[in-house]
């Protein structure tokens, strides 16, 4: 499951931040490379083996959105690969841009592009997560995000006047499922504590939306 203790000090958010920093640092030389390789020790790389497809997908999305927001030109679609490098110190990593023309001639890089395209078009969660309602109904979580509220367009609907039309939102990331309150009238609570910012969930967490409740479970 995503919500776990990584067997490495490297965190997915650190990979994302350095990738974005590299894009900004290279902004004077547009179009930017669309191909990047992240190198780290074999032991560190092994810690990501279970979530590597989803991690690559999230990094590709982050890079693409950042370039679109900043107006950067890039040789897309983005391709990101994770490789082991024994010359790198344990707990550290290196991100390198590769020349698109050169990478495109290599079969391994072409396969990586196909895999990334497949991941983007058909995202699949690595862990099975669900919301268990007070009625016992189990709602499987899928996709990138799910809105919770009273409105018929929400993925999880509560027929409860204490629940706002769009009350909260569940969001998936490399670390797992998190919950955001969407400015609801009565607030969102996790284990009895009202949240003010995004909260990463763990299996067994009790959620409250106004007076309606649900339990978050991962299997």
N, C-alpha and C. Protein backbone atom coordinates (compact mmCIF):
# COMPACT_ATOMS: atom_id res chain seq x y z
N UNK A 1 0.85 -1.18 0.00
CA UNK A 1 0.00 0.00 0.00
C UNK A 1 0.89 1.24 0.00
N UNK A 2 0.31 2.36 -0.39
CA UNK A 2 1.08 3.58 -0.47
C UNK A 2 1.45 4.12 0.91
N UNK A 3 0.49 4.06 1.84
CA UNK A 3 0.73 4.63 3.17
C UNK A 3 1.60 3.67 3.96
N UNK A 4 2.90 3.80 3.78
CA UNK A 4 3.82 2.88 4.42
C UNK A 4 5.13 3.58 4.70
N UNK A 5 5.98 2.94 5.49
CA UNK A 5 7.29 3.50 5.79
C UNK A 5 8.24 3.07 4.69
N UNK A 6 8.79 4.02 3.94
CA UNK A 6 9.71 3.69 2.87
C UNK A 6 11.03 3.21 3.45
N UNK A 7 11.63 2.21 2.79
CA UNK A 7 12.92 1.68 3.23
C UNK A 7 14.05 2.52 2.64
N UNK A 8 13.83 3.80 2.55
CA UNK A 8 14.81 4.76 2.05
C UNK A 8 14.45 6.13 2.57
N UNK A 9 15.45 6.99 2.68
CA UNK A 9 15.20 8.35 3.14
C UNK A 9 14.72 9.24 2.00
N UNK A 10 14.75 8.73 0.77
CA UNK A 10 14.28 9.50 -0.38
C UNK A 10 12.76 9.47 -0.42
N UNK A 11 12.14 10.64 -0.54
CA UNK A 11 10.68 10.72 -0.57
C UNK A 11 10.21 11.14 -1.97
N UNK A 12 9.07 10.65 -2.41
CA UNK A 12 8.54 11.03 -3.72
C UNK A 12 8.44 12.54 -3.91
N UNK A 13 8.06 13.26 -2.85
CA UNK A 13 7.91 14.71 -2.97
C UNK A 13 9.25 15.38 -3.26
N UNK A 14 10.36 14.78 -2.76
CA UNK A 14 11.69 15.33 -3.03
C UNK A 14 12.06 15.15 -4.50
N UNK A 15 11.66 14.00 -5.07
CA UNK A 15 11.91 13.76 -6.49
C UNK A 15 11.15 14.79 -7.33
N UNK A 16 9.89 15.03 -6.97
CA UNK A 16 9.08 15.99 -7.71
C UNK A 16 9.63 17.40 -7.62
N UNK A 17 10.05 17.81 -6.45
CA UNK A 17 10.57 19.16 -6.27
C UNK A 17 11.85 19.38 -7.07
N UNK A 18 12.74 18.38 -7.07
CA UNK A 18 13.99 18.54 -7.80
C UNK A 18 13.74 18.54 -9.31
N UNK A 19 12.78 17.74 -9.76
CA UNK A 19 12.44 17.72 -11.18
C UNK A 19 11.91 19.09 -11.62
N UNK A 20 11.01 19.66 -10.83
CA UNK A 20 10.46 20.99 -11.14
C UNK A 20 11.58 22.03 -11.11
N UNK A 21 12.49 21.92 -10.13
CA UNK A 21 13.61 22.85 -10.06
C UNK A 21 14.50 22.76 -11.29
N UNK A 22 14.70 21.55 -11.79
CA UNK A 22 15.52 21.35 -12.99
C UNK A 22 14.84 21.98 -14.21
N UNK A 23 13.53 21.86 -14.29
CA UNK A 23 12.79 22.48 -15.39
C UNK A 23 12.94 23.99 -15.35
N UNK A 24 12.80 24.58 -14.17
CA UNK A 24 12.94 26.03 -14.03
C UNK A 24 14.36 26.49 -14.37
N UNK A 25 15.34 25.71 -13.92
CA UNK A 25 16.74 26.08 -14.16
C UNK A 25 17.08 26.00 -15.64
N UNK A 26 16.34 25.18 -16.39
CA UNK A 26 16.62 25.00 -17.81
C UNK A 26 15.73 25.86 -18.70
N UNK A 27 14.93 26.73 -18.08
CA UNK A 27 13.92 27.50 -18.82
C UNK A 27 14.53 28.43 -19.86
N UNK A 28 15.79 28.81 -19.70
CA UNK A 28 16.42 29.71 -20.66
C UNK A 28 16.79 29.00 -21.96
N UNK A 29 16.71 27.69 -21.94
CA UNK A 29 17.09 26.90 -23.12
C UNK A 29 15.90 26.07 -23.58
N UNK A 30 14.90 26.75 -24.13
CA UNK A 30 13.70 26.06 -24.57
C UNK A 30 13.80 25.72 -26.06
N UNK A 31 13.15 24.65 -26.53
CA UNK A 31 12.27 23.78 -25.75
C UNK A 31 13.05 22.88 -24.80
N UNK A 32 12.42 22.59 -23.66
CA UNK A 32 13.06 21.74 -22.65
C UNK A 32 13.06 20.28 -23.10
N UNK A 33 13.98 19.54 -22.55
CA UNK A 33 14.01 18.10 -22.82
C UNK A 33 12.74 17.47 -22.27
N UNK A 34 12.23 16.47 -22.98
CA UNK A 34 11.05 15.76 -22.50
C UNK A 34 11.41 14.44 -21.86
N UNK A 35 12.70 14.15 -21.77
CA UNK A 35 13.14 12.86 -21.24
C UNK A 35 14.12 13.05 -20.08
N UNK A 36 13.84 12.37 -18.96
CA UNK A 36 14.67 12.50 -17.77
C UNK A 36 14.91 11.14 -17.14
N UNK A 37 16.08 11.01 -16.53
CA UNK A 37 16.40 9.78 -15.81
C UNK A 37 16.75 10.14 -14.37
N UNK A 38 16.21 9.38 -13.44
CA UNK A 38 16.49 9.58 -12.02
C UNK A 38 17.38 8.42 -11.56
N UNK A 39 18.56 8.75 -11.08
CA UNK A 39 19.51 7.72 -10.67
C UNK A 39 19.67 7.71 -9.16
N UNK A 40 19.73 6.50 -8.60
CA UNK A 40 19.92 6.35 -7.16
C UNK A 40 20.52 4.98 -6.88
N UNK A 41 20.96 4.77 -5.67
CA UNK A 41 21.52 3.48 -5.28
C UNK A 41 20.49 2.36 -5.45
N UNK A 42 20.96 1.16 -5.71
CA UNK A 42 20.07 0.01 -5.90
C UNK A 42 19.15 -0.19 -4.70
N UNK A 43 19.70 -0.02 -3.49
CA UNK A 43 18.90 -0.20 -2.27
C UNK A 43 17.77 0.82 -2.20
N UNK A 44 18.05 2.06 -2.61
CA UNK A 44 17.01 3.09 -2.60
C UNK A 44 15.97 2.81 -3.68
N UNK A 45 16.43 2.39 -4.85
CA UNK A 45 15.53 2.11 -5.96
C UNK A 45 14.58 0.96 -5.61
N UNK A 46 15.09 -0.03 -4.87
CA UNK A 46 14.28 -1.18 -4.50
C UNK A 46 13.09 -0.78 -3.63
N UNK A 47 13.23 0.32 -2.88
CA UNK A 47 12.16 0.76 -1.99
C UNK A 47 10.95 1.26 -2.77
N UNK A 48 11.14 1.58 -4.06
CA UNK A 48 10.04 2.11 -4.86
C UNK A 48 9.47 1.08 -5.84
N UNK A 49 9.92 -0.17 -5.74
CA UNK A 49 9.53 -1.15 -6.74
C UNK A 49 8.01 -1.35 -6.80
N UNK A 50 7.34 -1.30 -5.66
CA UNK A 50 5.89 -1.54 -5.64
C UNK A 50 5.08 -0.39 -6.21
N UNK A 51 5.63 0.83 -6.14
CA UNK A 51 4.88 2.02 -6.57
C UNK A 51 5.51 2.72 -7.76
N UNK A 52 6.51 2.09 -8.37
CA UNK A 52 7.25 2.77 -9.44
C UNK A 52 6.36 3.23 -10.60
N UNK A 53 5.44 2.40 -11.12
CA UNK A 53 4.59 2.88 -12.22
C UNK A 53 3.78 4.11 -11.84
N UNK A 54 3.20 4.09 -10.64
CA UNK A 54 2.39 5.24 -10.22
C UNK A 54 3.28 6.46 -9.95
N UNK A 55 4.46 6.24 -9.38
CA UNK A 55 5.39 7.35 -9.12
C UNK A 55 5.79 8.02 -10.42
N UNK A 56 6.14 7.24 -11.44
CA UNK A 56 6.52 7.81 -12.73
C UNK A 56 5.36 8.61 -13.31
N UNK A 57 4.18 8.03 -13.21
CA UNK A 57 2.99 8.72 -13.73
C UNK A 57 2.77 10.06 -13.05
N UNK A 58 2.91 10.11 -11.72
CA UNK A 58 2.71 11.35 -10.98
C UNK A 58 3.77 12.39 -11.35
N UNK A 59 5.02 11.95 -11.55
CA UNK A 59 6.09 12.87 -11.93
C UNK A 59 5.85 13.42 -13.33
N UNK A 60 5.38 12.56 -14.24
CA UNK A 60 5.07 13.01 -15.60
C UNK A 60 3.96 14.07 -15.56
N UNK A 61 2.92 13.81 -14.78
CA UNK A 61 1.81 14.77 -14.67
C UNK A 61 2.31 16.09 -14.07
N UNK A 62 3.12 16.01 -13.02
CA UNK A 62 3.63 17.21 -12.37
C UNK A 62 4.47 18.04 -13.33
N UNK A 63 5.34 17.39 -14.09
CA UNK A 63 6.20 18.10 -15.05
C UNK A 63 5.36 18.75 -16.15
N UNK A 64 4.39 17.99 -16.66
CA UNK A 64 3.53 18.51 -17.73
C UNK A 64 2.73 19.72 -17.27
N UNK A 65 2.11 19.62 -16.10
CA UNK A 65 1.30 20.72 -15.58
C UNK A 65 2.16 21.95 -15.29
N UNK A 66 3.37 21.73 -14.76
CA UNK A 66 4.25 22.86 -14.44
C UNK A 66 4.64 23.60 -15.72
N UNK A 67 4.98 22.87 -16.77
CA UNK A 67 5.36 23.51 -18.02
C UNK A 67 4.18 24.28 -18.63
N UNK A 68 2.99 23.70 -18.54
CA UNK A 68 1.82 24.38 -19.09
C UNK A 68 1.50 25.65 -18.31
N UNK A 69 1.65 25.58 -16.97
CA UNK A 69 1.38 26.76 -16.14
C UNK A 69 2.39 27.87 -16.38
N UNK A 70 3.66 27.49 -16.60
CA UNK A 70 4.72 28.48 -16.80
C UNK A 70 4.89 28.88 -18.27
N UNK A 71 4.22 28.17 -19.15
CA UNK A 71 4.35 28.49 -20.56
C UNK A 71 5.64 28.00 -21.18
N UNK A 72 6.24 26.96 -20.59
CA UNK A 72 7.48 26.40 -21.11
C UNK A 72 7.18 25.51 -22.33
N UNK A 73 8.06 25.60 -23.33
CA UNK A 73 7.98 24.66 -24.45
C UNK A 73 8.84 23.46 -24.12
N UNK A 74 8.36 22.27 -24.46
CA UNK A 74 9.12 21.06 -24.15
C UNK A 74 8.88 20.00 -25.21
N UNK A 75 9.85 19.12 -25.36
CA UNK A 75 9.75 18.03 -26.32
C UNK A 75 8.99 16.89 -25.64
N UNK A 76 7.68 16.90 -25.79
CA UNK A 76 6.86 15.93 -25.07
C UNK A 76 6.41 14.79 -25.94
N UNK A 77 5.70 13.81 -25.39
CA UNK A 77 5.32 13.76 -23.97
C UNK A 77 6.52 13.44 -23.09
N UNK A 78 6.41 13.79 -21.81
CA UNK A 78 7.51 13.54 -20.89
C UNK A 78 7.75 12.04 -20.70
N UNK A 79 9.01 11.70 -20.57
CA UNK A 79 9.42 10.33 -20.28
C UNK A 79 10.38 10.37 -19.10
N UNK A 80 10.07 9.59 -18.07
CA UNK A 80 10.91 9.56 -16.86
C UNK A 80 11.24 8.12 -16.53
N UNK A 81 12.52 7.84 -16.31
CA UNK A 81 12.96 6.49 -15.97
C UNK A 81 13.74 6.52 -14.66
N UNK A 82 13.62 5.45 -13.89
CA UNK A 82 14.39 5.28 -12.66
C UNK A 82 15.48 4.25 -12.90
N UNK A 83 16.72 4.58 -12.58
CA UNK A 83 17.84 3.68 -12.80
C UNK A 83 18.72 3.60 -11.56
N UNK A 84 19.36 2.45 -11.38
CA UNK A 84 20.29 2.31 -10.26
C UNK A 84 21.69 2.76 -10.68
N UNK A 85 22.41 3.35 -9.74
CA UNK A 85 23.76 3.85 -9.98
C UNK A 85 24.54 3.71 -8.69
N UNK A 86 25.45 2.75 -8.65
CA UNK A 86 26.20 2.47 -7.42
C UNK A 86 27.17 3.58 -7.07
N UNK A 87 27.40 4.52 -8.00
CA UNK A 87 28.32 5.63 -7.73
C UNK A 87 27.66 6.72 -6.90
N UNK A 88 26.34 6.63 -6.75
CA UNK A 88 25.60 7.64 -5.99
C UNK A 88 25.47 7.20 -4.54
N UNK A 89 25.61 8.13 -3.63
CA UNK A 89 25.55 7.85 -2.20
C UNK A 89 24.14 7.42 -1.80
N UNK A 90 24.05 6.45 -0.89
CA UNK A 90 22.76 5.99 -0.39
C UNK A 90 21.99 7.16 0.22
N UNK A 91 20.71 7.24 -0.09
CA UNK A 91 19.87 8.31 0.45
C UNK A 91 19.86 9.57 -0.40
N UNK A 92 20.61 9.56 -1.50
CA UNK A 92 20.62 10.71 -2.41
C UNK A 92 20.24 10.24 -3.81
N UNK A 93 19.99 11.19 -4.70
CA UNK A 93 19.61 10.84 -6.07
C UNK A 93 20.05 11.96 -7.01
N UNK A 94 20.00 11.68 -8.28
CA UNK A 94 20.39 12.64 -9.31
C UNK A 94 19.40 12.56 -10.46
N UNK A 95 18.95 13.73 -10.92
CA UNK A 95 18.03 13.78 -12.06
C UNK A 95 18.76 14.43 -13.23
N UNK A 96 18.77 13.74 -14.35
CA UNK A 96 19.47 14.23 -15.53
C UNK A 96 18.52 14.32 -16.71
N UNK A 97 18.66 15.40 -17.48
CA UNK A 97 17.89 15.54 -18.72
C UNK A 97 18.64 14.82 -19.83
N UNK A 98 17.88 14.19 -20.71
CA UNK A 98 18.49 13.50 -21.84
C UNK A 98 18.01 14.12 -23.14
N UNK A 99 18.87 14.09 -24.14
CA UNK A 99 18.50 14.63 -25.44
C UNK A 99 17.42 13.75 -26.06
N UNK A 100 16.30 14.37 -26.43
CA UNK A 100 15.17 13.61 -26.95
C UNK A 100 15.54 12.80 -28.19
N UNK A 101 16.29 13.42 -29.09
CA UNK A 101 16.64 12.74 -30.34
C UNK A 101 17.45 11.49 -30.06
N UNK A 102 18.40 11.58 -29.12
CA UNK A 102 19.24 10.46 -28.79
C UNK A 102 18.45 9.36 -28.11
N UNK A 103 17.62 9.75 -27.17
CA UNK A 103 16.85 8.76 -26.41
C UNK A 103 15.86 8.03 -27.30
N UNK A 104 15.29 8.73 -28.26
CA UNK A 104 14.26 8.15 -29.11
C UNK A 104 14.79 7.00 -29.96
N UNK A 105 16.11 6.96 -30.18
CA UNK A 105 16.68 5.91 -31.00
C UNK A 105 16.97 4.65 -30.19
N UNK A 106 16.81 4.72 -28.87
CA UNK A 106 17.12 3.59 -28.02
C UNK A 106 15.84 2.80 -27.73
N UNK A 107 15.81 1.50 -27.99
CA UNK A 107 14.61 0.68 -27.76
C UNK A 107 14.08 0.79 -26.35
N UNK A 108 14.98 0.80 -25.36
CA UNK A 108 14.53 0.85 -23.96
C UNK A 108 13.76 2.13 -23.70
N UNK A 109 14.23 3.25 -24.26
CA UNK A 109 13.54 4.53 -24.05
C UNK A 109 12.20 4.52 -24.75
N UNK A 110 12.13 3.93 -25.94
CA UNK A 110 10.86 3.85 -26.66
C UNK A 110 9.85 3.05 -25.86
N UNK A 111 10.31 1.95 -25.27
CA UNK A 111 9.41 1.13 -24.45
C UNK A 111 8.92 1.92 -23.24
N UNK A 112 9.84 2.74 -22.66
CA UNK A 112 9.45 3.54 -21.51
C UNK A 112 8.36 4.53 -21.88
N UNK A 113 8.48 5.15 -23.08
CA UNK A 113 7.47 6.10 -23.53
C UNK A 113 6.12 5.41 -23.67
N UNK A 114 6.13 4.17 -24.21
CA UNK A 114 4.89 3.43 -24.37
C UNK A 114 4.26 3.10 -23.02
N UNK A 115 5.11 2.73 -22.05
CA UNK A 115 4.60 2.39 -20.72
C UNK A 115 3.98 3.60 -20.05
N UNK A 116 4.66 4.78 -20.17
CA UNK A 116 4.13 6.01 -19.56
C UNK A 116 2.80 6.37 -20.19
N UNK A 117 2.71 6.25 -21.54
CA UNK A 117 1.46 6.57 -22.22
C UNK A 117 0.35 5.65 -21.75
N UNK A 118 0.67 4.36 -21.56
CA UNK A 118 -0.33 3.39 -21.10
C UNK A 118 -0.79 3.72 -19.69
N UNK A 119 0.15 4.12 -18.83
CA UNK A 119 -0.18 4.45 -17.44
C UNK A 119 -1.10 5.66 -17.38
N UNK A 120 -0.80 6.68 -18.22
CA UNK A 120 -1.59 7.90 -18.21
C UNK A 120 -3.01 7.63 -18.70
N UNK A 121 -3.14 6.81 -19.74
CA UNK A 121 -4.46 6.56 -20.31
C UNK A 121 -5.31 5.62 -19.47
N UNK A 122 -4.67 4.76 -18.68
CA UNK A 122 -5.43 3.79 -17.88
C UNK A 122 -4.84 3.66 -16.49
N UNK A 123 -5.00 4.72 -15.64
CA UNK A 123 -4.44 4.67 -14.30
C UNK A 123 -5.08 3.59 -13.45
N UNK A 124 -4.24 2.88 -12.69
CA UNK A 124 -4.75 1.83 -11.81
C UNK A 124 -4.14 2.02 -10.43
N UNK A 125 -4.93 1.99 -9.36
CA UNK A 125 -4.37 2.13 -8.02
C UNK A 125 -3.56 0.90 -7.65
N UNK A 126 -2.44 1.11 -6.94
CA UNK A 126 -1.62 -0.01 -6.50
C UNK A 126 -2.25 -0.73 -5.32
N UNK A 127 -2.93 -0.01 -4.46
CA UNK A 127 -3.58 -0.60 -3.31
C UNK A 127 -5.09 -0.46 -3.47
N UNK A 128 -5.84 -1.39 -2.86
CA UNK A 128 -7.30 -1.32 -2.90
C UNK A 128 -7.79 -0.52 -1.71
N UNK A 129 -8.28 0.67 -1.98
CA UNK A 129 -8.78 1.56 -0.92
C UNK A 129 -10.29 1.70 -1.05
N UNK A 130 -10.95 1.94 0.07
CA UNK A 130 -12.40 2.05 0.06
C UNK A 130 -12.88 2.89 1.23
N UNK A 131 -14.08 3.44 1.07
CA UNK A 131 -14.79 4.09 2.17
C UNK A 131 -15.90 3.15 2.61
N UNK A 132 -15.95 2.87 3.90
CA UNK A 132 -17.01 2.03 4.45
C UNK A 132 -17.98 2.95 5.19
N UNK A 133 -19.21 3.06 4.68
CA UNK A 133 -20.21 3.94 5.27
C UNK A 133 -20.80 3.33 6.54
N UNK A 134 -21.49 4.15 7.30
CA UNK A 134 -22.10 3.68 8.54
C UNK A 134 -23.16 2.62 8.29
N UNK A 135 -23.68 2.58 7.05
CA UNK A 135 -24.68 1.57 6.69
C UNK A 135 -24.03 0.22 6.36
N UNK A 136 -22.70 0.21 6.29
CA UNK A 136 -21.98 -0.99 5.92
C UNK A 136 -21.63 -1.03 4.44
N UNK A 137 -22.18 -0.11 3.66
CA UNK A 137 -21.86 -0.05 2.23
C UNK A 137 -20.39 0.27 2.03
N UNK A 138 -19.76 -0.45 1.12
CA UNK A 138 -18.33 -0.26 0.84
C UNK A 138 -18.17 0.37 -0.54
N UNK A 139 -17.52 1.53 -0.60
CA UNK A 139 -17.33 2.25 -1.86
C UNK A 139 -15.85 2.21 -2.23
N UNK A 140 -15.52 1.47 -3.29
CA UNK A 140 -14.13 1.36 -3.74
C UNK A 140 -13.67 2.69 -4.32
N UNK A 141 -12.44 3.07 -3.99
CA UNK A 141 -11.88 4.33 -4.48
C UNK A 141 -11.05 4.05 -5.73
N UNK A 142 -11.26 4.86 -6.75
CA UNK A 142 -10.51 4.69 -7.99
C UNK A 142 -10.33 6.05 -8.64
N UNK A 143 -9.49 6.11 -9.68
CA UNK A 143 -9.25 7.36 -10.36
C UNK A 143 -8.27 8.24 -9.61
N UNK A 144 -8.26 9.52 -9.95
CA UNK A 144 -7.30 10.47 -9.37
C UNK A 144 -7.87 11.16 -8.13
N UNK A 145 -9.15 11.48 -8.17
CA UNK A 145 -9.78 12.17 -7.04
C UNK A 145 -11.27 11.89 -7.05
N UNK A 146 -11.88 12.00 -5.87
CA UNK A 146 -13.31 11.77 -5.73
C UNK A 146 -13.88 12.83 -4.81
N UNK A 147 -14.95 13.47 -5.27
CA UNK A 147 -15.61 14.47 -4.45
C UNK A 147 -16.68 13.81 -3.59
N UNK A 148 -16.81 14.35 -2.38
CA UNK A 148 -17.79 13.85 -1.41
C UNK A 148 -18.72 15.00 -1.07
N UNK A 149 -20.02 14.76 -1.12
CA UNK A 149 -20.95 15.84 -0.80
C UNK A 149 -22.40 15.43 -1.00
N UNK A 150 -23.25 16.44 -1.05
CA UNK A 150 -24.69 16.22 -1.18
C UNK A 150 -25.14 16.28 -2.63
N UNK A 151 -24.32 16.89 -3.49
CA UNK A 151 -24.71 17.10 -4.89
C UNK A 151 -24.62 15.80 -5.68
N UNK A 152 -25.48 15.67 -6.67
CA UNK A 152 -25.56 14.43 -7.45
C UNK A 152 -24.31 14.18 -8.29
N UNK A 153 -23.50 15.21 -8.53
CA UNK A 153 -22.28 15.03 -9.33
C UNK A 153 -21.12 14.48 -8.51
N UNK A 154 -21.27 14.39 -7.20
CA UNK A 154 -20.19 13.87 -6.35
C UNK A 154 -20.09 12.35 -6.50
N UNK A 155 -18.89 11.84 -6.29
CA UNK A 155 -18.68 10.39 -6.38
C UNK A 155 -19.25 9.67 -5.18
N UNK A 156 -19.19 10.31 -4.00
CA UNK A 156 -19.76 9.76 -2.77
C UNK A 156 -20.81 10.75 -2.29
N UNK A 157 -22.06 10.31 -2.28
CA UNK A 157 -23.17 11.23 -1.97
C UNK A 157 -23.79 10.89 -0.62
N UNK A 158 -23.96 11.94 0.21
CA UNK A 158 -24.68 11.80 1.48
C UNK A 158 -25.95 12.65 1.41
N UNK A 159 -27.11 12.01 1.62
CA UNK A 159 -28.38 12.74 1.65
C UNK A 159 -28.57 13.30 3.05
N UNK A 160 -27.75 14.29 3.37
CA UNK A 160 -27.69 14.84 4.73
C UNK A 160 -27.55 16.35 4.62
N UNK A 161 -28.50 17.09 5.20
CA UNK A 161 -28.48 18.56 5.12
C UNK A 161 -27.26 19.17 5.80
N UNK A 162 -26.59 18.39 6.67
CA UNK A 162 -25.38 18.89 7.34
C UNK A 162 -24.13 18.74 6.46
N UNK A 163 -24.30 18.05 5.34
CA UNK A 163 -23.21 17.88 4.38
C UNK A 163 -23.35 18.91 3.27
N UNK A 164 -22.28 19.62 2.95
CA UNK A 164 -22.31 20.64 1.90
C UNK A 164 -22.45 19.98 0.53
N UNK A 165 -22.87 20.77 -0.47
CA UNK A 165 -23.05 20.23 -1.82
C UNK A 165 -21.76 19.58 -2.33
N UNK A 166 -20.66 20.26 -2.17
CA UNK A 166 -19.33 19.69 -2.44
C UNK A 166 -18.53 19.87 -1.16
N UNK A 167 -18.51 18.85 -0.34
CA UNK A 167 -18.02 18.96 1.03
C UNK A 167 -16.51 18.73 1.13
N UNK A 168 -16.03 17.64 0.55
CA UNK A 168 -14.61 17.27 0.67
C UNK A 168 -14.17 16.53 -0.59
N UNK A 169 -12.88 16.26 -0.67
CA UNK A 169 -12.34 15.58 -1.84
C UNK A 169 -11.21 14.64 -1.44
N UNK A 170 -11.25 13.42 -1.96
CA UNK A 170 -10.17 12.46 -1.77
C UNK A 170 -9.24 12.53 -2.97
N UNK A 171 -7.93 12.59 -2.69
CA UNK A 171 -6.93 12.76 -3.76
C UNK A 171 -5.85 11.70 -3.62
N UNK A 172 -5.45 11.07 -4.73
CA UNK A 172 -4.40 10.07 -4.71
C UNK A 172 -3.06 10.71 -5.05
N UNK A 173 -1.98 10.24 -4.41
CA UNK A 173 -0.62 10.72 -4.67
C UNK A 173 0.31 9.53 -4.46
N UNK A 174 1.61 9.68 -4.73
CA UNK A 174 2.53 8.57 -4.50
C UNK A 174 2.55 8.08 -3.05
N UNK A 175 2.17 8.94 -2.11
CA UNK A 175 2.17 8.55 -0.71
C UNK A 175 0.88 7.86 -0.29
N UNK A 176 -0.17 7.96 -1.11
CA UNK A 176 -1.44 7.34 -0.76
C UNK A 176 -2.61 8.28 -0.94
N UNK A 177 -3.75 7.95 -0.34
CA UNK A 177 -4.95 8.80 -0.42
C UNK A 177 -4.93 9.87 0.67
N UNK A 178 -5.27 11.09 0.28
CA UNK A 178 -5.39 12.20 1.22
C UNK A 178 -6.78 12.80 1.10
N UNK A 179 -7.17 13.58 2.10
CA UNK A 179 -8.49 14.22 2.06
C UNK A 179 -8.35 15.73 2.24
N UNK A 180 -9.12 16.48 1.47
CA UNK A 180 -9.19 17.94 1.54
C UNK A 180 -10.61 18.35 1.87
N UNK A 181 -10.76 19.34 2.74
CA UNK A 181 -12.08 19.94 2.93
C UNK A 181 -12.25 21.01 1.86
N UNK A 182 -13.42 21.08 1.25
CA UNK A 182 -13.65 22.02 0.15
C UNK A 182 -14.41 23.25 0.63
N UNK A 183 -14.05 23.74 1.81
CA UNK A 183 -14.71 24.93 2.35
C UNK A 183 -16.12 24.65 2.81
N UNK A 184 -16.36 23.45 3.32
CA UNK A 184 -17.70 23.05 3.76
C UNK A 184 -18.17 23.86 4.95
N UNK A 185 -19.48 23.91 5.12
CA UNK A 185 -20.06 24.67 6.24
C UNK A 185 -19.74 24.06 7.59
N UNK A 186 -19.84 22.74 7.70
CA UNK A 186 -19.65 22.07 8.99
C UNK A 186 -18.29 21.39 9.14
N UNK A 187 -17.45 21.50 8.13
CA UNK A 187 -16.10 20.98 8.25
C UNK A 187 -15.97 19.48 8.05
N UNK A 188 -14.72 19.04 7.91
CA UNK A 188 -14.39 17.62 7.75
C UNK A 188 -13.46 17.21 8.88
N UNK A 189 -13.75 16.07 9.51
CA UNK A 189 -12.93 15.60 10.62
C UNK A 189 -12.29 14.25 10.29
N UNK A 190 -11.07 14.06 10.79
CA UNK A 190 -10.39 12.78 10.71
C UNK A 190 -10.09 12.34 12.13
N UNK A 191 -10.68 11.24 12.54
CA UNK A 191 -10.55 10.74 13.91
C UNK A 191 -10.93 11.80 14.94
N UNK A 192 -12.02 12.51 14.63
CA UNK A 192 -12.57 13.49 15.56
C UNK A 192 -11.92 14.86 15.53
N UNK A 193 -10.90 15.04 14.70
CA UNK A 193 -10.19 16.33 14.63
C UNK A 193 -10.47 17.00 13.30
N UNK A 194 -10.98 18.24 13.35
CA UNK A 194 -11.30 18.96 12.13
C UNK A 194 -10.01 19.33 11.39
N UNK A 195 -9.99 19.08 10.09
CA UNK A 195 -8.78 19.35 9.31
C UNK A 195 -8.85 20.76 8.71
N UNK A 196 -7.69 21.40 8.62
CA UNK A 196 -7.60 22.72 8.01
C UNK A 196 -6.84 22.65 6.68
N UNK A 197 -6.01 21.63 6.55
CA UNK A 197 -5.24 21.42 5.32
C UNK A 197 -5.36 19.96 4.90
N UNK A 198 -4.78 19.64 3.76
CA UNK A 198 -4.83 18.27 3.25
C UNK A 198 -4.25 17.29 4.27
N UNK A 199 -4.95 16.17 4.46
CA UNK A 199 -4.55 15.19 5.47
C UNK A 199 -4.35 13.83 4.80
N UNK A 200 -3.14 13.26 4.97
CA UNK A 200 -2.87 11.92 4.45
C UNK A 200 -3.58 10.90 5.32
N UNK A 201 -4.28 9.96 4.68
CA UNK A 201 -5.07 8.98 5.41
C UNK A 201 -4.33 7.66 5.58
N UNK A 202 -4.69 6.97 6.65
CA UNK A 202 -4.18 5.61 6.87
C UNK A 202 -5.36 4.71 7.15
N UNK A 203 -5.18 3.42 6.90
CA UNK A 203 -6.30 2.50 7.04
C UNK A 203 -6.86 2.53 8.46
N UNK A 204 -8.18 2.55 8.56
CA UNK A 204 -8.85 2.60 9.85
C UNK A 204 -9.25 3.99 10.28
N UNK A 205 -8.82 5.03 9.56
CA UNK A 205 -9.18 6.41 9.93
C UNK A 205 -10.69 6.60 9.83
N UNK A 206 -11.26 7.25 10.85
CA UNK A 206 -12.68 7.56 10.88
C UNK A 206 -12.89 8.98 10.35
N UNK A 207 -13.73 9.12 9.33
CA UNK A 207 -13.98 10.41 8.70
C UNK A 207 -15.39 10.89 9.03
N UNK A 208 -15.53 12.20 9.20
CA UNK A 208 -16.84 12.78 9.48
C UNK A 208 -17.06 13.98 8.58
N UNK A 209 -18.20 13.98 7.89
CA UNK A 209 -18.58 15.09 7.02
C UNK A 209 -19.88 15.64 7.59
N UNK A 210 -19.79 16.71 8.37
CA UNK A 210 -20.97 17.17 9.10
C UNK A 210 -21.32 16.10 10.12
N UNK A 211 -22.51 15.52 10.01
CA UNK A 211 -22.90 14.46 10.93
C UNK A 211 -22.85 13.08 10.28
N UNK A 212 -22.43 13.01 9.01
CA UNK A 212 -22.30 11.73 8.32
C UNK A 212 -20.87 11.22 8.46
N UNK A 213 -20.73 9.90 8.58
CA UNK A 213 -19.41 9.32 8.84
C UNK A 213 -19.07 8.20 7.85
N UNK A 214 -17.78 7.90 7.79
CA UNK A 214 -17.29 6.79 6.98
C UNK A 214 -15.92 6.38 7.51
N UNK A 215 -15.51 5.18 7.21
CA UNK A 215 -14.20 4.68 7.62
C UNK A 215 -13.35 4.41 6.38
N UNK A 216 -12.09 4.87 6.42
CA UNK A 216 -11.17 4.65 5.31
C UNK A 216 -10.42 3.35 5.53
N UNK A 217 -10.42 2.48 4.52
CA UNK A 217 -9.73 1.19 4.64
C UNK A 217 -8.89 0.92 3.41
N UNK A 218 -7.73 0.31 3.62
CA UNK A 218 -6.85 -0.11 2.53
C UNK A 218 -6.54 -1.58 2.72
N UNK A 219 -6.62 -2.36 1.65
CA UNK A 219 -6.34 -3.79 1.74
C UNK A 219 -5.36 -4.21 0.66
